[in-house]
Tab-separated table of C-alpha atoms in Angstrom:
chain	number	residue	atom	x	y	z
A	244	UNK	CA	14.730	54.382	-169.854
A	245	UNK	CA	14.351	54.197	-173.301
A	246	UNK	CA	17.692	54.557	-175.001
A	247	UNK	CA	16.072	56.785	-177.199
A	248	UNK	CA	15.008	59.352	-174.273
A	249	UNK	CA	19.652	59.742	-174.026
A	250	UNK	CA	19.149	60.370	-177.845
A	251	UNK	CA	16.790	62.756	-177.385
A	252	UNK	CA	18.874	64.954	-174.396
A	253	UNK	CA	21.787	64.221	-176.281
A	254	UNK	CA	20.476	66.182	-179.460
A	255	UNK	CA	19.638	69.224	-176.875
A	256	UNK	CA	22.750	69.180	-175.445
A	257	UNK	CA	24.094	69.839	-179.306
A	258	UNK	CA	22.073	72.868	-180.959
A	259	UNK	CA	22.468	74.218	-177.253
A	260	UNK	CA	26.115	74.212	-178.552
A	261	UNK	CA	25.492	75.161	-181.397
A	262	UNK	CA	23.881	77.807	-180.634
A	263	UNK	CA	26.613	79.350	-179.117
A	264	UNK	CA	29.390	78.983	-180.693
A	265	UNK	CA	26.665	81.208	-184.131
A	266	UNK	CA	25.929	83.566	-180.988
A	267	UNK	CA	29.267	84.423	-178.050
A	268	UNK	CA	31.467	86.448	-179.550
A	269	UNK	CA	34.023	85.772	-177.291
A	270	UNK	CA	36.480	82.680	-178.409
A	271	UNK	CA	36.831	80.877	-174.969
A	272	UNK	CA	33.025	80.470	-174.307
A	273	UNK	CA	33.510	79.051	-178.353
A	274	UNK	CA	36.126	76.265	-177.435
A	275	UNK	CA	32.985	76.564	-173.939
A	276	UNK	CA	30.068	74.945	-177.044
A	277	UNK	CA	32.166	72.835	-179.140
A	278	UNK	CA	32.923	71.236	-176.309
A	279	UNK	CA	29.058	70.704	-175.680
A	280	UNK	CA	28.811	69.195	-178.360
A	281	UNK	CA	31.308	67.031	-178.411
A	282	UNK	CA	29.826	65.607	-175.278
A	283	UNK	CA	26.273	65.744	-176.665
A	284	UNK	CA	27.974	62.719	-179.518
A	285	UNK	CA	29.612	61.250	-176.158
A	286	UNK	CA	26.498	60.546	-175.216
A	287	UNK	CA	24.806	58.884	-177.814
A	288	UNK	CA	28.224	57.282	-178.061
A	289	UNK	CA	27.198	56.280	-174.783
A	290	UNK	CA	24.076	55.171	-175.247
A	291	UNK	CA	24.013	52.886	-178.311
A	292	UNK	CA	27.284	50.409	-177.095
A	293	UNK	CA	24.628	50.255	-174.576
A	294	UNK	CA	22.075	49.659	-176.806
A	295	UNK	CA	23.906	47.002	-178.356
A	296	UNK	CA	25.404	45.241	-176.066
A	297	UNK	CA	29.257	45.730	-177.010
A	298	UNK	CA	32.205	47.730	-175.173
A	299	UNK	CA	33.425	49.547	-179.151
A	300	UNK	CA	31.471	53.068	-178.238
A	301	UNK	CA	33.171	53.741	-175.376
A	302	UNK	CA	36.608	53.222	-176.239
A	303	UNK	CA	34.801	55.727	-179.328
A	304	UNK	CA	33.347	58.501	-176.618
A	305	UNK	CA	37.256	57.907	-174.248
A	306	UNK	CA	38.775	58.472	-177.885
A	307	UNK	CA	36.666	61.324	-178.896
A	308	UNK	CA	37.706	63.232	-174.733
A	309	UNK	CA	40.701	62.849	-175.751
A	310	UNK	CA	40.622	64.490	-179.064
A	311	UNK	CA	38.734	67.426	-177.340
A	312	UNK	CA	41.981	67.791	-174.392
A	313	UNK	CA	44.071	68.637	-177.094
A	314	UNK	CA	41.326	70.550	-179.337
A	315	UNK	CA	41.149	73.239	-176.170
A	316	UNK	CA	45.171	73.120	-175.208
A	317	UNK	CA	45.794	74.522	-178.152
A	318	UNK	CA	42.442	76.934	-178.581
A	319	UNK	CA	43.995	77.943	-175.259
A	320	UNK	CA	47.079	78.584	-176.322
A	321	UNK	CA	46.204	80.398	-179.106
A	322	UNK	CA	43.831	82.433	-177.548
A	323	UNK	CA	47.228	83.264	-174.823
A	324	UNK	CA	49.340	84.090	-177.159
A	325	UNK	CA	46.293	87.094	-179.182
A	326	UNK	CA	46.357	87.869	-175.640
A	327	UNK	CA	49.943	88.011	-175.435
A	328	UNK	CA	50.121	90.457	-179.046
A	329	UNK	CA	47.243	92.317	-177.580
A	330	UNK	CA	44.660	91.586	-180.032
A	331	UNK	CA	41.346	92.321	-179.064
A	332	UNK	CA	39.992	89.142	-177.905
A	333	UNK	CA	36.651	89.192	-180.381
A	334	UNK	CA	35.602	86.474	-183.035
A	335	UNK	CA	34.697	89.815	-185.591
A	336	UNK	CA	37.253	91.641	-184.870
A	337	UNK	CA	39.783	88.657	-185.878
A	338	UNK	CA	40.056	88.549	-189.366
A	339	UNK	CA	42.734	88.876	-190.486
A	340	UNK	CA	42.347	85.866	-192.669
A	341	UNK	CA	39.674	86.642	-194.416
A	342	UNK	CA	41.214	88.015	-197.438
B	267	UNK	CA	13.914	55.169	-159.600
B	268	UNK	CA	16.150	54.727	-162.503
B	269	UNK	CA	13.851	56.926	-164.481
B	270	UNK	CA	13.930	59.629	-162.116
B	271	UNK	CA	17.767	59.280	-162.405
B	272	UNK	CA	17.701	60.158	-165.426
B	273	UNK	CA	15.105	63.017	-165.615
B	274	UNK	CA	17.393	64.812	-163.248
B	275	UNK	CA	20.607	64.452	-163.992
B	276	UNK	CA	19.093	65.712	-167.785
B	277	UNK	CA	17.745	68.844	-166.780
B	278	UNK	CA	21.295	68.653	-164.665
B	279	UNK	CA	22.347	68.227	-168.111
B	280	UNK	CA	20.220	70.831	-169.640
B	281	UNK	CA	20.387	73.754	-167.844
B	282	UNK	CA	24.081	73.317	-167.759
B	283	UNK	CA	24.356	73.755	-171.324
B	284	UNK	CA	22.038	76.649	-171.536
B	285	UNK	CA	24.054	78.478	-168.985
B	286	UNK	CA	27.107	77.860	-171.246
B	287	UNK	CA	25.411	79.837	-173.882
B	288	UNK	CA	23.607	82.912	-172.522
B	289	UNK	CA	24.804	83.662	-168.587
B	290	UNK	CA	27.604	86.712	-170.497
B	291	UNK	CA	30.082	86.222	-167.616
B	292	UNK	CA	32.982	83.777	-168.881
B	293	UNK	CA	33.595	82.525	-165.333
B	294	UNK	CA	30.115	81.110	-164.869
B	295	UNK	CA	29.665	79.809	-168.123
B	296	UNK	CA	32.819	77.825	-167.441
B	297	UNK	CA	30.797	77.152	-164.191
B	298	UNK	CA	28.352	76.449	-165.609
B	299	UNK	CA	29.902	73.902	-168.284
B	300	UNK	CA	31.396	71.942	-164.935
B	301	UNK	CA	28.010	71.350	-163.170
B	302	UNK	CA	26.924	70.118	-166.931
B	303	UNK	CA	30.350	67.632	-167.128
B	304	UNK	CA	28.867	66.306	-163.443
B	305	UNK	CA	25.868	65.722	-164.525
B	306	UNK	CA	26.532	63.946	-167.660
B	307	UNK	CA	28.692	61.136	-165.762
B	308	UNK	CA	25.716	60.606	-163.484
B	309	UNK	CA	24.088	59.875	-167.246
B	310	UNK	CA	27.047	57.909	-168.557
B	311	UNK	CA	26.740	56.657	-165.023
B	312	UNK	CA	22.966	55.318	-165.593
B	313	UNK	CA	24.298	53.923	-169.275
B	314	UNK	CA	26.638	51.743	-166.669
B	315	UNK	CA	29.366	53.596	-168.627
B	316	UNK	CA	31.696	53.805	-165.272
B	317	UNK	CA	34.742	53.600	-166.768
B	318	UNK	CA	33.837	56.722	-168.591
B	319	UNK	CA	31.531	58.662	-166.438
B	320	UNK	CA	35.079	58.022	-164.087
B	321	UNK	CA	36.648	59.345	-166.436
B	322	UNK	CA	34.989	62.267	-167.844
B	323	UNK	CA	35.106	63.684	-163.802
B	324	UNK	CA	38.894	63.181	-163.616
B	325	UNK	CA	39.761	64.924	-166.928
B	326	UNK	CA	36.938	67.034	-168.324
B	327	UNK	CA	35.845	68.800	-164.036
B	328	UNK	CA	39.232	67.694	-163.057
B	329	UNK	CA	42.093	68.715	-165.216
B	330	UNK	CA	40.329	70.382	-168.599
B	331	UNK	CA	38.284	73.561	-166.449
B	332	UNK	CA	40.955	74.059	-164.429
B	333	UNK	CA	43.606	74.895	-167.372
B	334	UNK	CA	40.045	77.218	-168.922
B	335	UNK	CA	39.967	78.962	-164.892
B	336	UNK	CA	43.139	79.954	-165.211
B	337	UNK	CA	43.304	81.239	-169.112
B	338	UNK	CA	39.795	83.155	-168.124
B	339	UNK	CA	41.882	85.010	-165.272
B	340	UNK	CA	44.920	85.102	-166.829
B	341	UNK	CA	42.781	86.242	-169.300
B	342	UNK	CA	40.712	88.574	-167.444
B	343	UNK	CA	36.613	87.539	-168.841
B	344	UNK	CA	35.056	90.450	-168.744
B	345	UNK	CA	31.516	91.188	-169.816
B	346	UNK	CA	30.351	90.148	-173.531
B	347	UNK	CA	29.327	92.726	-175.340
B	348	UNK	CA	25.966	91.033	-177.461
B	349	UNK	CA	27.741	90.164	-181.393
B	350	UNK	CA	26.062	93.077	-183.722
B	351	UNK	CA	25.400	90.884	-187.017
B	352	UNK	CA	22.093	89.028	-187.594
B	353	UNK	CA	23.332	86.657	-186.073
B	354	UNK	CA	22.315	86.551	-182.510
B	355	UNK	CA	19.312	86.629	-184.220
B	356	UNK	CA	19.472	84.444	-186.382
B	357	UNK	CA	21.904	81.882	-184.628
B	358	UNK	CA	18.982	80.031	-181.569
B	359	UNK	CA	16.525	79.977	-185.070
B	360	UNK	CA	18.964	78.001	-186.415
B	361	UNK	CA	18.727	76.065	-182.929
B	362	UNK	CA	16.108	75.180	-182.716
B	363	UNK	CA	15.271	73.586	-186.217
B	364	UNK	CA	18.097	72.023	-185.506
B	365	UNK	CA	16.897	70.704	-182.726
B	366	UNK	CA	14.067	69.088	-184.643
B	367	UNK	CA	15.267	67.547	-187.138
B	368	UNK	CA	18.035	65.483	-184.839
B	369	UNK	CA	14.652	64.370	-182.986
B	370	UNK	CA	12.938	63.277	-186.108
B	371	UNK	CA	16.303	62.275	-187.516
B	372	UNK	CA	16.772	60.129	-184.860
B	373	UNK	CA	13.236	58.399	-182.777
B	374	UNK	CA	11.362	57.975	-186.303
B	375	UNK	CA	14.659	55.452	-187.652
B	376	UNK	CA	13.262	51.882	-187.795
B	377	UNK	CA	15.784	51.333	-184.708
B	378	UNK	CA	13.587	48.691	-182.758
B	379	UNK	CA	16.121	48.815	-180.087
B	380	UNK	CA	15.634	52.371	-179.313
B	381	UNK	CA	12.251	52.580	-177.554
B	382	UNK	CA	14.306	48.930	-175.478
B	383	UNK	CA	16.203	49.382	-172.768
B	384	UNK	CA	19.073	48.240	-174.285
B	385	UNK	CA	20.690	44.215	-174.500
B	386	UNK	CA	21.173	42.626	-171.448
B	387	UNK	CA	23.181	42.880	-168.618
B	388	UNK	CA	26.601	41.393	-168.741
B	389	UNK	CA	28.582	41.165	-164.671
B	390	UNK	CA	31.783	43.436	-166.004
B	391	UNK	CA	29.446	45.363	-168.661
B	392	UNK	CA	31.478	48.992	-168.485
B	393	UNK	CA	34.384	48.601	-166.010
B	394	UNK	CA	37.946	49.480	-166.830
B	395	UNK	CA	38.956	45.231	-167.142
B	396	UNK	CA	37.021	45.372	-170.523
B	397	UNK	CA	38.258	48.306	-171.993
B	398	UNK	CA	41.369	48.228	-170.909
B	399	UNK	CA	41.373	44.534	-172.282
B	400	UNK	CA	40.097	46.450	-175.824
B	401	UNK	CA	41.802	48.826	-176.312
B	402	UNK	CA	45.298	46.724	-176.188
B	403	UNK	CA	44.199	44.318	-177.602
B	404	UNK	CA	40.924	45.377	-181.169
B	405	UNK	CA	41.846	49.153	-180.395
B	406	UNK	CA	45.916	49.156	-180.168
B	407	UNK	CA	46.898	50.917	-182.596
B	408	UNK	CA	43.902	54.082	-181.859
B	409	UNK	CA	45.285	54.004	-179.495
B	410	UNK	CA	49.163	54.650	-179.835
B	411	UNK	CA	47.818	57.030	-181.700
B	412	UNK	CA	45.926	59.186	-179.163
B	413	UNK	CA	48.952	59.128	-177.142
B	414	UNK	CA	50.461	60.662	-179.936
B	415	UNK	CA	48.465	62.758	-180.227
B	416	UNK	CA	48.433	64.047	-176.759
B	417	UNK	CA	51.929	64.982	-177.122
B	418	UNK	CA	51.985	66.772	-180.448
B	419	UNK	CA	49.282	68.751	-178.652
B	420	UNK	CA	51.503	69.501	-175.414
B	421	UNK	CA	53.974	70.866	-177.482
B	422	UNK	CA	51.952	72.730	-180.259
B	423	UNK	CA	50.514	74.198	-176.838
B	424	UNK	CA	54.479	75.236	-175.153
B	425	UNK	CA	55.338	76.710	-178.599
B	426	UNK	CA	52.099	78.915	-179.111
B	427	UNK	CA	51.695	79.814	-176.338
B	428	UNK	CA	55.394	81.126	-175.545
B	429	UNK	CA	56.673	84.380	-174.557
B	430	UNK	CA	58.930	84.931	-178.289
B	431	UNK	CA	61.255	87.745	-178.723
B	432	UNK	CA	60.607	88.975	-181.964
B	433	UNK	CA	56.756	89.076	-181.811
B	434	UNK	CA	56.315	92.715	-179.660
B	435	UNK	CA	52.197	94.214	-180.609
B	436	UNK	CA	53.257	95.018	-183.349
B	437	UNK	CA	52.878	98.502	-184.375
B	438	UNK	CA	50.157	98.217	-187.258
B	439	UNK	CA	47.715	96.174	-186.142
B	440	UNK	CA	47.688	98.490	-182.517
B	441	UNK	CA	47.136	100.887	-185.267
B	442	UNK	CA	44.672	99.561	-186.702
B	443	UNK	CA	42.670	98.258	-183.528
B	444	UNK	CA	43.335	100.649	-180.915
B	445	UNK	CA	42.918	104.143	-182.251
B	446	UNK	CA	45.994	105.438	-180.337
B	447	UNK	CA	45.399	108.292	-178.104
B	448	UNK	CA	46.744	110.484	-175.646
B	449	UNK	CA	48.038	108.780	-172.590
B	450	UNK	CA	45.798	109.697	-169.646
B	451	UNK	CA	42.571	110.238	-171.488
B	452	UNK	CA	39.624	107.677	-172.461
B	453	UNK	CA	37.379	105.612	-170.361
B	454	UNK	CA	38.148	103.934	-166.965
B	455	UNK	CA	36.098	100.581	-168.881
B	456	UNK	CA	39.683	101.207	-171.578
B	457	UNK	CA	42.722	101.824	-168.512
B	458	UNK	CA	41.559	98.542	-167.111
B	459	UNK	CA	40.311	96.055	-169.864
B	460	UNK	CA	44.596	96.866	-172.217
B	461	UNK	CA	47.451	98.135	-170.827
B	462	UNK	CA	48.940	100.111	-173.940
B	463	UNK	CA	50.094	102.780	-171.564
B	464	UNK	CA	53.127	102.219	-170.304
B	465	UNK	CA	53.972	99.730	-173.742
B	466	UNK	CA	55.915	101.572	-176.662
B	467	UNK	CA	53.332	101.574	-178.572
B	468	UNK	CA	52.080	104.785	-177.213
B	469	UNK	CA	53.913	107.666	-178.972
B	470	UNK	CA	53.852	111.784	-178.498
B	471	UNK	CA	51.793	112.634	-181.701
B	472	UNK	CA	49.891	110.820	-181.458
B	473	UNK	CA	46.201	111.714	-182.925
B	474	UNK	CA	43.948	114.215	-181.480
B	475	UNK	CA	40.831	113.077	-179.200
B	476	UNK	CA	38.175	114.239	-181.326
B	477	UNK	CA	40.297	112.536	-184.969
B	478	UNK	CA	39.792	108.736	-182.757
B	479	UNK	CA	36.633	109.171	-181.024
B	480	UNK	CA	35.124	109.608	-183.900
B	481	UNK	CA	36.680	106.435	-185.715
B	482	UNK	CA	35.591	103.952	-183.715
B	483	UNK	CA	37.875	100.459	-185.254
B	484	UNK	CA	36.559	97.790	-183.036
B	485	UNK	CA	35.862	99.062	-179.855
B	486	UNK	CA	32.659	99.502	-179.644
B	487	UNK	CA	29.712	97.289	-180.689
């Protein structure tokens, strides 16, 4: 398959993830949609690495994987902390920092 | 053959992604993401990135998703109300615009390699051997920084999520988000979702029922 098809799939996944971040209200699902966007970037990186025949893009994709795992860990820790304080788990209600 | 496999995997990834966004139940969203990740690993295999595909399945679908399932079970992922802001309408429109723009930008480039099948295949491309060599020679510094980042994230998650003394539910915040009402009143959904009956917050001089129902702060969508 031409590389362009992979890029189109990556663009579609990225915009679906962006729509999820905008529409959903639960921080858990927003984290899932962030994962979708990072995976779309990974797919584009791996496709370009295939296009050039270098493995550097795959190394970059693995680093993105590590960063995504860190982000999930800290995000889920924050959600558990919010739940422990018995605050609503809802991004529309948690607006303490909005000023 | 590779075209058929590509279309199966691509449809799998896109339906998985749509499922994550559209499904109301958070458990089903997580399961849809697992499906998406497995199909994405198939796409990586088609691109001859064997090590990335294996790492994707093991790290994401194996470890991170188990963490997600545990947190959803702990927090109690119920049905989610739809958003009340205007983003519910504007968000999908923005996403469609973004998709069209990205497709135009990527397919309209003058890159000649986009229409080709990629560089000629070298035996050993994408195997753990090659990736490991790159990680330990050319990309040694990012490798070490990534390990440090993982350590910091693990410690940060423990600090954030542990049970702390002196951080009991704040009375002011509590009253703001859950207006007080006498115990054993209210709907069954509230009794099932929130357990603040036996918390020390429920004092006898709670507000009357009419007042707490007349100004719903955070409970109504």
